[in-house]
């Protein structure tokens, strides 16, 4: 593990760039700003931090293998893949070390969600395989409640047993199904994504709607269909990526039509009776997606993107404190390569952010943690 203090490393990178520092949260009062590059598994390279556990436990992937890190030096450990699968990542971990992640196999590009209990010798497949590297959403909350879509059915598990199946919201368009479950908060509220599609013969058009859904904890209330800016054309997909303990959902509207992509950040708040808020863009970047949120401090993190000829070519990790403009997180001294890129996926109440840094030219990358992230976040000059 290499650790670069903000004063010694990040300050040199930021010289001449910072126009306004991000506000420090109350939780950050006792932390020390640093940018930590995490080690890779032996014989492999690169990695991503995707989630945080208790006691310094960090989860993600290393060299396209599921992994976790422990201790102040972030000692790296391999997570066994489910039998027959070749690569994967851990997305989240409960307070008792129950990890959830996704795995793929090279032979037919099938993908599954899996679970792994810290200390166990094996991992267990949770869902039936999906073909051709399809995205598999899965999450676990602090108490160990696991959510994923299995064989077309949205489910919640406790102690390895299915405790409920999650319905499609009433009144949605024909053909609507739940395609992924992406987040579950401490209380047990769940956010996922639904897609519906049908042919409107009267108007001779195909109607498609992809939108987030929130299922309240316990199943005592019907699910909420979250409002979207644009809803009935296949070029628009609106996705809920995470939900905090107050029920705030973060995600994005993903637009792609005729080689004209656009990623718009979106934030929904209870009682989910309004269109999402758009927190704006990072100065110098055209697009932004939000991927994760802290449990209670109102922070969201994600990635700003610029496209070249419809391909995403430049990435910058973003820290949004919940108000004001999105801010950038600095690159560490010694980041891979001369053209650094970064992405952020997870945030904690103690002001840590996890993600990856890489080089655009070579593809070399490293798992990374920003500590005291609010003190390092900055607004780039135009």
XYZ file of N, CA and C in Angstrom, residues 114-358:
735
model
N -23.160 -13.656 -6.399
C -22.730 -14.676 -5.451
C -22.578 -14.072 -4.061
N -22.480 -14.952 -3.064
C -22.219 -14.535 -1.686
C -20.962 -15.233 -1.182
N -20.302 -14.579 -0.234
C -19.128 -15.177 0.412
C -19.057 -14.677 1.840
N -19.006 -15.595 2.787
C -18.858 -15.220 4.183
C -17.373 -15.136 4.519
N -16.960 -14.006 5.069
C -15.568 -13.814 5.437
C -15.057 -15.005 6.237
N -13.945 -15.591 5.786
C -13.364 -16.745 6.459
C -13.767 -18.080 5.886
N -14.795 -18.119 5.046
C -15.241 -19.376 4.455
C -14.294 -19.797 3.332
N -14.279 -21.097 3.034
C -13.388 -21.619 2.003
C -13.964 -21.477 0.599
N -15.262 -21.261 0.485
C -15.903 -21.198 -0.828
C -16.867 -20.018 -0.891
N -17.285 -19.729 -2.111
C -18.365 -18.770 -2.362
C -19.541 -19.518 -2.964
N -20.739 -18.944 -2.796
C -21.950 -19.617 -3.250
C -22.675 -18.788 -4.298
N -23.064 -19.421 -5.399
C -23.884 -18.746 -6.401
C -25.227 -18.377 -5.791
N -25.670 -17.158 -6.041
C -26.948 -16.695 -5.504
C -28.047 -16.726 -6.553
N -27.691 -16.437 -7.797
C -28.683 -16.318 -8.867
C -28.345 -17.245 -10.025
N -29.367 -17.504 -10.849
C -29.144 -18.274 -12.070
C -28.320 -17.447 -13.055
N -27.523 -18.083 -13.915
C -26.683 -17.333 -14.849
C -27.498 -16.520 -15.850
N -27.010 -15.317 -16.117
C -27.531 -14.482 -17.188
C -26.562 -14.552 -18.362
N -27.055 -14.557 -19.601
C -26.154 -14.726 -20.741
C -25.417 -13.449 -21.127
N -24.272 -13.632 -21.801
C -23.545 -12.569 -22.496
C -23.189 -11.374 -21.634
N -22.556 -11.631 -20.484
C -22.010 -10.566 -19.656
C -23.051 -9.539 -19.231
N -24.295 -9.924 -19.114
C -25.325 -8.969 -18.698
C -25.029 -8.438 -17.298
N -25.411 -7.185 -17.081
C -25.179 -6.566 -15.784
C -26.027 -7.248 -14.722
N -25.392 -7.599 -13.611
C -26.077 -8.236 -12.494
C -25.991 -7.294 -11.299
N -27.123 -6.837 -10.822
C -27.138 -5.985 -9.646
C -27.310 -6.816 -8.382
N -26.561 -6.466 -7.332
C -26.677 -7.166 -6.061
C -26.178 -6.237 -4.971
N -26.758 -6.342 -3.775
C -26.288 -5.540 -2.648
C -26.646 -6.253 -1.355
N -25.971 -5.836 -0.268
C -26.256 -6.334 1.072
C -26.173 -5.155 2.025
N -27.063 -5.121 3.030
C -26.978 -4.033 4.005
C -26.216 -4.498 5.246
N -26.092 -3.613 6.217
C -25.266 -3.906 7.390
C -25.741 -5.139 8.145
N -27.051 -5.377 8.172
C -27.577 -6.517 8.934
C -27.573 -7.818 8.151
N -27.161 -7.791 6.870
C -27.043 -9.016 6.100
C -28.196 -9.329 5.180
N -29.086 -8.380 4.948
C -30.160 -8.589 3.979
C -29.600 -8.415 2.567
N -29.819 -9.403 1.718
C -29.250 -9.441 0.376
C -30.365 -9.287 -0.648
N -30.097 -8.500 -1.704
C -31.096 -8.318 -2.765
C -30.449 -8.525 -4.128
N -31.203 -9.169 -5.027
C -30.765 -9.387 -6.403
C -31.965 -9.890 -7.201
N -31.834 -9.884 -8.520
C -32.849 -10.475 -9.393
C -32.363 -11.856 -9.798
N -33.175 -12.860 -9.521
C -32.822 -14.248 -9.793
C -33.819 -14.846 -10.772
N -33.325 -15.213 -11.965
C -34.173 -15.845 -12.977
C -35.420 -15.019 -13.265
N -35.233 -13.698 -13.329
C -36.325 -12.794 -13.661
C -37.180 -12.360 -12.496
N -36.892 -12.842 -11.284
C -37.687 -12.504 -10.105
C -36.819 -11.720 -9.129
N -37.294 -10.535 -8.709
C -36.578 -9.718 -7.737
C -36.807 -10.295 -6.346
N -35.693 -10.579 -5.617
C -35.796 -11.281 -4.346
C -34.962 -10.610 -3.262
N -35.361 -10.884 -2.015
C -34.594 -10.493 -0.842
C -34.330 -11.745 -0.015
N -33.064 -11.922 0.418
C -32.659 -13.080 1.205
C -32.225 -12.646 2.600
N -32.482 -13.479 3.594
C -31.941 -13.327 4.945
C -31.434 -14.701 5.375
N -30.175 -14.752 5.793
C -29.558 -16.021 6.199
C -29.698 -17.094 5.123
N -29.562 -16.681 3.878
C -29.604 -17.617 2.766
C -30.978 -18.043 2.329
N -32.033 -17.528 2.966
C -33.406 -17.902 2.625
C -34.143 -16.709 2.006
N -34.921 -16.966 0.964
C -35.723 -15.904 0.355
C -36.847 -15.529 1.318
N -36.912 -14.236 1.677
C -37.945 -13.782 2.606
C -39.043 -12.982 1.909
N -38.782 -12.489 0.729
C -39.866 -11.867 -0.046
C -39.448 -11.700 -1.491
N -40.448 -11.680 -2.354
C -40.282 -11.336 -3.757
C -40.860 -9.952 -3.980
N -40.169 -9.141 -4.764
C -40.514 -7.731 -4.911
C -41.372 -7.521 -6.162
N -42.566 -6.955 -6.001
C -43.489 -6.829 -7.132
C -43.157 -5.645 -8.024
N -43.627 -5.708 -9.240
C -43.612 -4.563 -10.151
C -44.646 -3.552 -9.659
N -44.333 -2.270 -9.649
C -45.331 -1.274 -9.226
C -46.599 -1.350 -10.069
N -47.724 -1.124 -9.418
C -49.009 -1.148 -10.116
C -49.098 -0.002 -11.113
N -49.818 -0.244 -12.203
C -50.108 0.807 -13.167
C -49.023 1.089 -14.184
N -47.948 0.286 -14.210
C -46.891 0.531 -15.186
C -47.262 -0.041 -16.553
N -46.466 0.318 -17.554
C -46.800 -0.067 -18.918
C -46.694 -1.576 -19.082
N -47.378 -2.130 -20.095
C -47.329 -3.579 -20.301
C -45.892 -4.071 -20.488
N -45.648 -5.263 -20.008
C -44.335 -5.874 -20.175
C -43.297 -5.440 -19.169
N -43.681 -4.648 -18.170
C -42.696 -4.160 -17.200
C -42.192 -5.302 -16.328
N -40.877 -5.345 -16.150
C -40.226 -6.349 -15.305
C -39.087 -5.681 -14.543
N -38.689 -6.271 -13.438
C -37.555 -5.768 -12.669
C -36.290 -6.349 -13.286
N -35.355 -5.483 -13.666
C -34.138 -5.943 -14.329
C -32.928 -5.981 -13.408
N -32.912 -5.185 -12.346
C -31.786 -5.243 -11.410
C -32.184 -4.643 -10.079
N -31.535 -5.109 -9.018
C -31.637 -4.509 -7.689
C -30.245 -4.014 -7.323
N -30.117 -2.718 -7.047
C -28.803 -2.095 -6.964
C -28.412 -1.635 -5.571
N -29.373 -1.473 -4.655
C -29.023 -0.948 -3.347
C -30.048 -1.295 -2.292
N -29.576 -1.441 -1.044
C -30.453 -1.623 0.109
C -29.822 -0.872 1.281
N -30.640 -0.073 1.980
C -30.094 0.729 3.074
C -30.243 0.002 4.413
N -29.824 0.661 5.478
C -29.806 0.045 6.806
C -31.192 -0.421 7.231
N -32.217 0.392 6.939
C -33.582 0.053 7.328
C -34.130 -1.108 6.517
N -33.643 -1.278 5.293
C -34.135 -2.328 4.414
C -34.881 -1.825 3.202
N -34.911 -0.497 2.971
C -35.472 0.033 1.728
C -34.571 -0.376 0.565
N -35.174 -0.733 -0.543
C -34.446 -1.292 -1.686
C -34.669 -0.408 -2.914
N -33.617 -0.176 -3.682
C -33.759 0.511 -4.956
C -33.309 -0.420 -6.075
N -34.060 -0.401 -7.153
C -33.734 -1.194 -8.328
C -34.185 -0.491 -9.583
N -34.126 -1.213 -10.682
C -34.489 -0.649 -11.981
C -35.480 -1.580 -12.673
N -36.501 -0.986 -13.281
C -37.514 -1.732 -14.021
C -37.538 -1.264 -15.471
N -37.904 -2.167 -16.351
C -38.029 -1.845 -17.777
C -39.320 -2.444 -18.308
N -40.067 -1.632 -19.064
C -41.261 -2.104 -19.747
C -41.214 -1.725 -21.214
N -41.825 -2.533 -22.059
C -41.825 -2.241 -23.488
C -43.013 -2.918 -24.159
N -43.660 -2.191 -25.054
C -44.749 -2.779 -25.830
C -44.907 -2.001 -27.134
N -45.581 -2.622 -28.103
C -45.813 -1.952 -29.392
C -47.177 -1.275 -29.375
N -47.169 0.022 -29.588
C -48.392 0.815 -29.658
C -48.883 0.820 -31.102
N -49.817 -0.061 -31.390
C -50.286 -0.208 -32.767
C -51.012 1.040 -33.259
N -51.709 1.739 -32.368
C -52.450 2.928 -32.792
C -51.526 4.007 -33.329
N -50.345 4.122 -32.747
C -49.396 5.150 -33.182
C -48.195 4.571 -33.934
N -48.184 3.249 -34.100
C -47.138 2.557 -34.867
C -45.750 2.842 -34.290
N -45.622 2.741 -32.968
C -44.322 2.967 -32.325
C -44.097 1.953 -31.217
N -42.846 1.684 -30.935
C -42.479 0.867 -29.803
C -42.304 1.778 -28.595
N -43.018 1.502 -27.519
C -42.946 2.306 -26.299
C -42.074 1.565 -25.285
N -41.049 2.228 -24.785
C -40.125 1.620 -23.823
C -39.881 2.592 -22.680
N -39.881 2.088 -21.457
C -39.615 2.918 -20.298
C -38.714 2.155 -19.324
N -37.593 2.751 -18.974
C -36.683 2.206 -17.974
C -36.555 3.211 -16.851
N -36.836 2.781 -15.601
C -36.998 3.741 -14.514
C -36.648 3.095 -13.175
N -36.278 3.892 -12.162
C -35.986 3.334 -10.842
C -37.260 3.022 -10.058
N -37.121 2.082 -9.136
C -38.204 1.695 -8.243
C -37.638 1.598 -6.825
N -38.419 2.049 -5.842
C -38.059 1.879 -4.434
C -39.115 1.016 -3.756
N -38.654 -0.053 -3.087
C -39.525 -0.903 -2.277
C -39.268 -0.583 -0.807
N -40.245 -0.069 -0.069
C -40.033 0.222 1.356
C -39.707 -1.045 2.140
N -38.975 -0.875 3.214
C -38.562 -2.001 4.047
C -39.767 -2.768 4.575
N -39.645 -4.064 4.629
C -40.650 -4.901 5.269
C -41.814 -5.308 4.400
N -42.020 -4.627 3.292
C -43.089 -5.007 2.391
C -44.468 -4.558 2.800
N -44.580 -3.665 3.787
C -45.897 -3.225 4.231
C -46.516 -2.154 3.369
N -45.727 -1.563 2.459
C -46.217 -0.507 1.587
C -45.885 -0.848 0.143
N -46.698 -0.390 -0.804
C -46.414 -0.689 -2.209
C -45.154 0.034 -2.674
N -44.520 -0.476 -3.731
C -43.308 0.166 -4.244
C -43.622 1.492 -4.927
N -42.599 2.342 -4.993
C -42.696 3.634 -5.667
C -42.018 3.547 -7.030
N -42.718 3.969 -8.076
C -42.078 4.214 -9.361
C -41.530 5.637 -9.343
N -40.229 5.793 -9.436
C -39.651 7.126 -9.382
C -39.822 7.839 -10.711
N -40.100 9.128 -10.630
C -40.341 9.903 -11.833
C -39.049 10.093 -12.630
N -39.204 10.212 -13.948
C -38.063 10.389 -14.844
C -38.331 11.575 -15.765
N -37.249 12.163 -16.270
C -37.397 13.307 -17.176
C -37.925 12.876 -18.543
N -37.416 11.755 -19.042
C -37.795 11.264 -20.367
C -38.044 9.775 -20.248
N -39.248 9.330 -20.642
C -39.580 7.986 -20.251
C -40.004 6.982 -21.282
N -40.312 7.341 -22.491
C -41.017 6.384 -23.345
C -40.341 6.136 -24.690
N -39.016 6.311 -24.721
C -38.235 5.995 -25.913
C -37.041 5.159 -25.487
N -36.686 4.187 -26.301
C -35.624 3.247 -25.919
C -34.265 3.915 -25.741
N -34.091 5.132 -26.233
C -32.801 5.802 -26.098
C -32.562 6.329 -24.687
N -33.599 6.373 -23.845
C -33.470 6.856 -22.466
C -33.602 5.696 -21.481
N -32.633 5.578 -20.591
C -32.706 4.630 -19.478
C -32.369 5.393 -18.204
N -33.272 5.405 -17.248
C -33.032 6.095 -15.979
C -32.848 5.038 -14.900
N -31.716 5.140 -14.165
C -31.255 4.055 -13.301
C -31.005 4.584 -11.897
N -31.525 3.880 -10.891
C -31.207 4.174 -9.502
C -30.053 3.303 -9.045
N -28.951 3.923 -8.630
C -27.737 3.170 -8.303
C -27.592 2.868 -6.810
N -28.071 3.757 -5.937
C -27.862 3.546 -4.501
C -28.933 4.296 -3.728
N -29.128 3.896 -2.460
C -30.122 4.530 -1.599
C -29.512 4.695 -0.209
N -29.615 5.888 0.372
C -29.031 6.104 1.696
C -30.057 5.809 2.784
N -29.646 5.989 4.038
C -30.508 5.599 5.155
C -31.713 6.521 5.324
N -31.717 7.658 4.659
C -32.867 8.559 4.686
C -33.802 8.318 3.507
N -33.431 7.386 2.634
C -34.249 7.080 1.472
C -33.910 7.872 0.227
N -32.863 8.691 0.287
C -32.448 9.422 -0.910
C -31.816 8.466 -1.913
N -32.213 8.567 -3.172
C -31.716 7.705 -4.245
C -30.841 8.530 -5.176
N -29.706 7.962 -5.581
C -28.851 8.606 -6.572
C -28.679 7.679 -7.757
N -28.495 8.284 -8.931
C -28.318 7.505 -10.146
C -28.098 8.405 -11.330
N -28.711 8.053 -12.453
C -28.480 8.823 -13.671
C -29.548 8.538 -14.708
N -29.655 9.445 -15.667
C -30.359 9.193 -16.924
C -29.302 8.950 -17.987
N -29.381 7.785 -18.611
C -28.431 7.377 -19.644
C -29.130 7.501 -20.999
N -28.635 8.413 -21.836
C -29.222 8.647 -23.161
C -28.217 8.238 -24.227
N -28.668 7.463 -25.202
C -27.811 7.120 -26.330
C -28.676 6.954 -27.570
N -28.435 7.801 -28.558
C -29.207 7.738 -29.792
C -28.357 8.323 -30.918
N -28.137 7.495 -31.938
C -27.392 7.937 -33.119
C -26.031 8.530 -32.739
N -25.290 7.785 -31.956
C -23.931 8.167 -31.554
C -23.881 9.505 -30.838
N -24.899 9.767 -30.027
C -24.958 11.038 -29.293
C -25.227 10.735 -27.822
N -24.223 10.227 -27.067
C -24.471 9.831 -25.682
C -24.553 11.015 -24.740
N -25.278 10.807 -23.640
C -25.369 11.822 -22.591
C -25.708 11.146 -21.272
N -24.939 11.455 -20.230
C -25.171 10.935 -18.888
C -25.518 12.095 -17.980
N -26.717 12.065 -17.399
C -27.196 13.152 -16.545
C -27.393 12.642 -15.128
N -26.735 13.229 -14.129
C -26.912 12.769 -12.748
C -28.319 13.060 -12.248
N -28.823 12.184 -11.388
C -30.195 12.324 -10.888
C -30.250 11.964 -9.413
N -31.070 12.737 -8.664
C -31.236 12.522 -7.228
C -32.716 12.620 -6.889
N -33.244 11.589 -6.219
C -34.642 11.575 -5.790
C -34.696 11.579 -4.268
N -35.668 12.286 -3.695
C -35.864 12.302 -2.249
C -37.299 11.909 -1.920
N -37.473 11.327 -0.738
C -38.817 11.021 -0.262
C -39.609 12.317 -0.174
N -40.909 12.260 -0.449
C -41.768 11.086 -0.668
C -41.844 10.633 -2.119
N -40.828 10.934 -2.928
C -40.749 10.460 -4.310
C -41.934 10.933 -5.161
N -42.312 12.182 -4.941
C -43.468 12.715 -5.661
C -43.069 13.805 -6.656
N -41.794 13.867 -7.023
C -41.328 14.912 -7.922
C -40.270 14.345 -8.864
N -40.010 15.086 -9.912
C -38.928 14.724 -10.821
C -37.592 14.755 -10.069
N -36.606 14.014 -10.535
C -35.309 14.044 -9.860
C -34.649 15.411 -9.981
N -33.755 15.703 -9.026
C -32.934 16.902 -9.105
C -31.658 16.578 -9.863
N -31.164 17.548 -10.608
C -29.904 17.435 -11.335
C -28.877 18.302 -10.620
N -27.856 17.711 -9.970
C -26.892 18.519 -9.222
C -25.905 19.281 -10.084
N -25.954 19.109 -11.398
C -25.055 19.840 -12.285
C -23.861 18.997 -12.710
N -22.903 19.630 -13.388
C -21.745 18.925 -13.916
C -20.468 19.428 -13.265
N -19.463 18.615 -13.343
C -18.118 19.037 -12.945
C -17.576 19.953 -14.025
N -17.005 21.079 -13.615
C -16.480 22.047 -14.569
C -15.480 21.365 -15.512
N -15.710 21.529 -16.823
C -14.837 20.942 -17.823
C -15.292 19.599 -18.349
N -16.388 19.066 -17.813
C -16.887 17.755 -18.241
C -18.335 17.870 -18.703
N -18.673 17.083 -19.720
C -19.997 17.144 -20.331
C -21.011 16.266 -19.620
N -20.547 15.167 -18.995
C -21.457 14.165 -18.450
C -21.068 13.817 -17.018
N -22.052 13.282 -16.278
C -21.804 12.862 -14.908
C -22.812 11.785 -14.517
N -22.315 10.727 -13.880
C -23.187 9.699 -13.307
C -22.859 9.556 -11.834
N -23.881 9.356 -11.021
C -23.702 9.116 -9.595
C -23.843 7.626 -9.325
N -22.883 7.060 -8.572
C -22.836 5.615 -8.368
C -23.057 5.182 -6.929
N -22.739 6.036 -5.961
C -22.847 5.627 -4.573
C -23.150 6.794 -3.665
N -23.625 6.480 -2.457
C -23.969 7.510 -1.492
C -23.519 7.062 -0.106
N -23.135 8.009 0.739
C -22.840 7.682 2.132
C -24.154 7.385 2.854
N -24.107 6.612 3.957
C -25.365 6.251 4.625
C -26.157 7.437 5.171
N -25.483 8.411 5.826
C -26.241 9.459 6.529
C -25.724 10.882 6.312
N -24.596 11.080 5.647
C -23.999 12.418 5.560
C -24.324 13.161 4.280
N -25.206 12.604 3.449
C -25.715 13.298 2.265
C -24.700 13.414 1.149
N -23.595 12.697 1.229
C -22.565 12.720 0.193
C -22.920 11.726 -0.905
N -22.645 12.082 -2.144
C -22.754 11.158 -3.267
C -21.464 11.219 -4.072
N -21.094 10.100 -4.673
C -19.884 10.044 -5.477
C -20.199 9.401 -6.816
N -19.330 9.653 -7.778
C -19.540 9.101 -9.100
C -18.413 9.469 -10.026
N -18.743 9.586 -11.317
C -17.728 9.791 -12.342
C -18.201 10.797 -13.363
N -17.370 11.815 -13.612
C -17.582 12.750 -14.711
C -16.904 12.179 -15.952
N -17.525 12.384 -17.106
C -17.045 11.763 -18.341
C -17.079 12.758 -19.487
N -16.069 12.671 -20.346
C -16.104 13.308 -21.652
C -15.986 12.227 -22.710
N -16.789 12.347 -23.761
C -16.812 11.373 -24.840
C -16.013 11.882 -26.037
N -15.387 10.938 -26.731
C -14.767 11.211 -28.017
C -15.421 10.312 -29.058
N -16.157 10.930 -29.999
C -16.837 10.169 -31.061
C -17.680 9.044 -30.461
N -18.458 9.397 -29.467
C -19.433 8.545 -28.776
C -18.784 7.538 -27.827
N -17.442 7.547 -27.692
C -16.779 6.648 -26.761
C -16.339 7.406 -25.520
N -16.593 6.867 -24.310
C -16.122 7.545 -23.100
C -14.604 7.479 -23.018
N -13.943 8.627 -22.998
C -12.492 8.664 -23.112
C -11.793 9.267 -21.910
N -12.457 10.154 -21.184
C -11.841 10.792 -20.031
C -12.767 10.657 -18.826
N -12.218 10.187 -17.696
C -12.992 9.962 -16.494
C -12.373 10.712 -15.320
N -13.235 11.277 -14.472
C -12.768 11.995 -13.294
C -13.666 11.642 -12.118
N -13.063 11.145 -11.030
C -13.833 10.835 -9.823
C -14.442 12.104 -9.255
N -15.711 11.998 -8.845
C -16.488 13.162 -8.407
C -16.996 12.946 -6.990
N -16.958 14.040 -6.226
C -17.484 14.081 -4.861
C -18.519 15.194 -4.818
N -19.762 14.832 -4.467
C -20.818 15.840 -4.353
C -21.302 15.862 -2.909
N -21.143 16.990 -2.202
C -21.500 17.044 -0.780
C -22.989 17.135 -0.488
N -23.829 17.090 -1.518
C -25.271 17.138 -1.317
C -25.891 18.476 -1.623
N -25.069 19.479 -1.834
C -25.529 20.787 -2.269
C -24.384 21.468 -2.994
N -24.708 22.464 -3.794
C -23.679 23.120 -4.573
C -23.262 22.273 -5.761
N -22.177 22.671 -6.380
C -21.707 21.992 -7.585
C -20.905 20.739 -7.245
N -20.911 19.738 -8.117
C -20.034 18.581 -7.933
C -18.567 19.010 -7.950
N -17.740 18.286 -7.189
C -16.324 18.589 -7.052
C -15.493 17.402 -7.516
N -14.248 17.656 -7.886
C -13.326 16.608 -8.310
C -12.500 16.104 -7.139
N -12.099 14.838 -7.210
C -11.142 14.274 -6.264
C -9.776 14.194 -6.944
N -8.700 14.534 -6.221
C -7.392 14.655 -6.869
C -6.784 13.306 -7.229
N -5.864 13.342 -8.200
C -5.060 12.177 -8.524
C -3.870 12.117 -7.580
N -3.505 10.917 -7.148
C -2.345 10.818 -6.261
C -1.042 10.975 -7.024
N -0.019 11.474 -6.346
C 1.322 11.409 -6.902
C 1.669 9.938 -7.081
N 2.186 9.589 -8.238
C 2.481 8.188 -8.507
C 1.309 7.418 -9.064
N 0.223 8.124 -9.451
C -0.906 7.440 -10.084
C -0.433 6.800 -11.382
N -1.043 5.689 -11.794
C -0.582 4.994 -12.991
C -0.616 5.891 -14.220
N 0.542 5.990 -14.895
C 0.600 6.610 -16.209
C 0.602 8.118 -16.223
N 0.740 8.645 -17.446
C 0.865 10.085 -17.645
C -0.466 10.763 -17.914
N -1.485 9.988 -18.273
C -2.812 10.547 -18.550
C -3.794 9.916 -17.568
N -3.823 10.391 -16.321
C -4.598 9.707 -15.288
C -6.101 9.865 -15.471
N -6.801 8.805 -15.133
C -8.255 8.774 -15.098
C -8.651 8.253 -13.717
N -9.860 8.575 -13.291
C -10.316 8.060 -11.999
C -11.822 7.927 -11.997
N -12.311 7.008 -11.148
C -13.735 6.814 -10.954
C -13.985 6.557 -9.479
N -15.168 6.952 -8.989
C -15.535 6.750 -7.588
C -16.845 5.983 -7.521
N -16.908 5.011 -6.588
C -18.064 4.126 -6.508
C -18.716 4.056 -5.138
N -17.983 4.348 -4.063
C -18.520 4.129 -2.715
C -18.059 5.230 -1.780
N -18.907 5.575 -0.795
C -18.580 6.619 0.183
C -19.045 6.176 1.562
N -18.353 6.662 2.599
C -18.662 6.309 3.977
C -19.035 7.554 4.771
N -19.614 7.340 5.939
C -19.929 8.463 6.825
C -18.682 9.084 7.445
N -17.572 8.340 7.477
C -16.335 8.920 8.013
C -15.473 9.548 6.917
N -16.101 9.875 5.781
C -15.495 10.708 4.740
C -14.441 9.988 3.910
N -14.576 8.669 3.762
C -13.742 7.941 2.811
C -14.516 7.717 1.510
N -13.780 7.706 0.404
C -14.349 7.417 -0.904
C -13.478 6.355 -1.560
N -14.111 5.357 -2.166
C -13.382 4.292 -2.841
C -13.645 4.282 -4.326
N -12.615 3.886 -5.093
C -12.767 3.820 -6.535
C -11.541 3.243 -7.195
N -11.183 3.809 -8.339
C -10.034 3.336 -9.105
C -9.372 4.496 -9.813
N -8.067 4.418 -9.988
C -7.327 5.359 -10.821
C -6.614 4.557 -11.896
N -6.512 5.112 -13.097
C -5.916 4.372 -14.209
C -5.274 5.333 -15.195
